[in-house]
mmCIF file of C-alpha atoms in Angstrom:
data_model
loop_
_atom_site.group_PDB
_atom_site.id
_atom_site.type_symbol
_atom_site.label_atom_id
_atom_site.label_comp_id
_atom_site.label_asym_id
_atom_site.label_seq_id
_atom_site.Cartn_x
_atom_site.Cartn_y
_atom_site.Cartn_z
ATOM 1 C CA UNK A 1 3.284 -7.431 41.733
ATOM 2 C CA UNK A 2 1.593 -5.837 38.765
ATOM 3 C CA UNK A 3 -0.425 -8.960 38.003
ATOM 4 C CA UNK A 4 -1.624 -9.273 41.581
ATOM 5 C CA UNK A 5 -3.107 -5.768 41.539
ATOM 6 C CA UNK A 6 -4.477 -5.766 38.003
ATOM 7 C CA UNK A 7 -7.796 -6.926 36.656
ATOM 8 C CA UNK A 8 -8.371 -9.944 34.467
ATOM 9 C CA UNK A 9 -6.139 -9.676 31.343
ATOM 10 C CA UNK A 10 -8.959 -10.927 29.130
ATOM 11 C CA UNK A 11 -11.271 -8.209 30.404
ATOM 12 C CA UNK A 12 -8.614 -5.549 29.791
ATOM 13 C CA UNK A 13 -8.081 -6.846 26.254
ATOM 14 C CA UNK A 14 -11.826 -6.694 25.581
ATOM 15 C CA UNK A 15 -11.945 -3.108 26.884
ATOM 16 C CA UNK A 16 -9.067 -2.101 24.610
ATOM 17 C CA UNK A 17 -10.744 -3.797 21.642
ATOM 18 C CA UNK A 18 -13.963 -1.853 22.302
ATOM 19 C CA UNK A 19 -11.972 1.399 22.384
ATOM 20 C CA UNK A 20 -10.272 0.545 19.074
ATOM 21 C CA UNK A 21 -13.646 -0.318 17.526
ATOM 22 C CA UNK A 22 -15.035 3.016 18.740
ATOM 23 C CA UNK A 23 -12.046 4.821 17.201
ATOM 24 C CA UNK A 24 -12.645 3.015 13.908
ATOM 25 C CA UNK A 25 -16.251 4.198 13.846
ATOM 26 C CA UNK A 26 -15.004 7.761 14.310
ATOM 27 C CA UNK A 27 -12.525 7.296 11.462
ATOM 28 C CA UNK A 28 -15.230 6.115 9.069
ATOM 29 C CA UNK A 29 -17.432 9.058 10.115
ATOM 30 C CA UNK A 30 -14.539 11.443 9.414
ATOM 31 C CA UNK A 31 -14.035 9.796 6.041
ATOM 32 C CA UNK A 32 -17.651 10.437 5.085
ATOM 33 C CA UNK A 33 -17.789 13.968 6.502
ATOM 34 C CA UNK A 34 -14.403 15.238 5.291
ATOM 35 C CA UNK A 35 -14.166 13.286 2.066
ATOM 36 C CA UNK A 36 -10.768 11.871 3.049
ATOM 37 C CA UNK A 37 -10.191 8.414 1.602
ATOM 38 C CA UNK A 38 -8.691 5.742 3.813
ATOM 39 C CA UNK A 39 -6.507 3.357 1.798
ATOM 40 C CA UNK A 40 -7.330 -0.332 1.879
ATOM 41 C CA UNK A 41 -5.035 -3.301 1.473
ATOM 42 C CA UNK A 42 -4.714 -4.607 -2.072
ATOM 43 C CA UNK A 43 -4.114 -8.203 -1.017
ATOM 44 C CA UNK A 44 -5.140 -10.390 1.886
ATOM 45 C CA UNK A 45 -2.425 -12.097 3.912
ATOM 46 C CA UNK A 46 1.237 -11.360 4.412
ATOM 47 C CA UNK A 47 2.152 -11.247 0.726
ATOM 48 C CA UNK A 48 0.533 -10.318 -2.535
ATOM 49 C CA UNK A 49 2.161 -13.366 -4.129
ATOM 50 C CA UNK A 50 1.434 -16.029 -1.505
ATOM 51 C CA UNK A 51 -2.220 -16.492 -0.545
ATOM 52 C CA UNK A 52 -3.201 -16.380 3.124
ATOM 53 C CA UNK A 53 -4.568 -19.933 2.922
ATOM 54 C CA UNK A 54 -1.073 -21.295 2.225
ATOM 55 C CA UNK A 55 0.366 -19.451 5.213
ATOM 56 C CA UNK A 56 -2.266 -20.955 7.504
ATOM 57 C CA UNK A 57 -1.587 -24.442 6.130
ATOM 58 C CA UNK A 58 2.084 -24.002 6.904
ATOM 59 C CA UNK A 59 1.360 -23.283 10.562
ATOM 60 C CA UNK A 60 -0.531 -26.550 10.938
ATOM 61 C CA UNK A 61 1.680 -28.752 8.739
ATOM 62 C CA UNK A 62 5.381 -28.296 9.460
ATOM 63 C CA UNK A 63 6.290 -28.991 13.105
ATOM 64 C CA UNK A 64 9.714 -27.298 12.978
ATOM 65 C CA UNK A 65 8.309 -24.128 11.431
ATOM 66 C CA UNK A 66 5.432 -24.155 13.912
ATOM 67 C CA UNK A 67 7.817 -24.279 16.878
ATOM 68 C CA UNK A 68 9.868 -21.398 15.431
ATOM 69 C CA UNK A 69 6.746 -19.315 14.837
ATOM 70 C CA UNK A 70 5.558 -19.965 18.397
ATOM 71 C CA UNK A 71 8.967 -18.943 19.785
ATOM 72 C CA UNK A 72 9.004 -15.805 17.628
ATOM 73 C CA UNK A 73 5.516 -14.868 18.815
ATOM 74 C CA UNK A 74 6.441 -15.477 22.449
ATOM 75 C CA UNK A 75 9.587 -13.354 22.103
ATOM 76 C CA UNK A 76 8.285 -10.465 20.009
ATOM 77 C CA UNK A 77 4.606 -10.494 20.923
ATOM 78 C CA UNK A 78 3.560 -10.616 17.268
ATOM 79 C CA UNK A 79 4.402 -12.264 13.960
ATOM 80 C CA UNK A 80 5.296 -9.841 11.217
ATOM 81 C CA UNK A 81 4.912 -10.648 7.528
ATOM 82 C CA UNK A 82 8.596 -11.397 7.014
ATOM 83 C CA UNK A 83 8.559 -14.002 9.772
ATOM 84 C CA UNK A 84 5.436 -15.631 8.369
ATOM 85 C CA UNK A 85 6.897 -15.828 4.881
ATOM 86 C CA UNK A 86 10.225 -17.167 6.085
ATOM 87 C CA UNK A 87 8.288 -19.895 7.876
ATOM 88 C CA UNK A 88 8.364 -21.706 4.534
ATOM 89 C CA UNK A 89 12.115 -22.154 5.112
ATOM 90 C CA UNK A 90 12.529 -23.121 8.803
ATOM 91 C CA UNK A 91 16.335 -23.325 8.764
ATOM 92 C CA UNK A 92 16.631 -19.839 7.296
ATOM 93 C CA UNK A 93 13.972 -18.523 9.689
ATOM 94 C CA UNK A 94 15.919 -19.927 12.640
ATOM 95 C CA UNK A 95 19.125 -18.200 11.480
ATOM 96 C CA UNK A 96 17.258 -14.951 10.793
ATOM 97 C CA UNK A 97 15.595 -14.881 14.217
ATOM 98 C CA UNK A 98 18.898 -15.579 15.983
ATOM 99 C CA UNK A 99 20.669 -12.852 13.995
ATOM 100 C CA UNK A 100 17.898 -10.349 14.631
ATOM 101 C CA UNK A 101 17.959 -11.187 18.335
ATOM 102 C CA UNK A 102 21.729 -10.701 18.625
ATOM 103 C CA UNK A 103 21.715 -7.476 16.605
ATOM 104 C CA UNK A 104 18.732 -5.795 18.221
ATOM 105 C CA UNK A 105 18.361 -7.206 21.755
ATOM 106 C CA UNK A 106 21.658 -8.529 23.143
ATOM 107 C CA UNK A 107 24.030 -6.121 24.886
ATOM 108 C CA UNK A 108 26.487 -4.528 22.510
ATOM 109 C CA UNK A 109 28.546 -1.387 21.981
ATOM 110 C CA UNK A 110 25.574 0.664 20.697
ATOM 111 C CA UNK A 111 22.561 1.638 22.808
ATOM 112 C CA UNK A 112 19.260 0.061 21.773
ATOM 113 C CA UNK A 113 17.790 3.330 20.489
ATOM 114 C CA UNK A 114 20.778 3.818 18.139
ATOM 115 C CA UNK A 115 20.337 0.300 16.752
ATOM 116 C CA UNK A 116 16.687 0.924 15.993
ATOM 117 C CA UNK A 117 17.459 4.333 14.496
ATOM 118 C CA UNK A 118 20.056 2.772 12.186
ATOM 119 C CA UNK A 119 17.521 0.090 11.189
ATOM 120 C CA UNK A 120 14.956 2.786 10.363
ATOM 121 C CA UNK A 121 17.501 4.679 8.257
ATOM 122 C CA UNK A 122 18.454 1.475 6.408
ATOM 123 C CA UNK A 123 14.800 0.683 5.720
ATOM 124 C CA UNK A 124 14.266 4.219 4.410
ATOM 125 C CA UNK A 125 17.359 3.998 2.214
ATOM 126 C CA UNK A 126 16.071 0.791 0.630
ATOM 127 C CA UNK A 127 12.495 2.153 0.486
ATOM 128 C CA UNK A 128 11.123 -0.620 2.704
ATOM 129 C CA UNK A 129 7.820 -0.272 4.480
#
């Protein structure tokens, strides 16, 4: 019912992008006025050690990895850096995505919010970003 009453998804996405661009202009103005530096990425792509060009070649070369990446994007709505890097090893990526799905999304004894809270605490303990 939501889709029947909503506007064109492409138009909504363009409106959101314009708002984000406007916010970015404000951020750069604040940086100049307040003297607050905004950090920039040191490397391009998902890893400092693997160039972005190699990641893009992977997506067009290996059919099995491409299917897994498409499924991951369809499920999660995005591809994080870990998923992109594990795309070099499709069998491991498949196992990882299944494990992550069962741990974080399938019904279990812990509520979803507890699972995510435990994951955040584990990431903090291991100083992950």
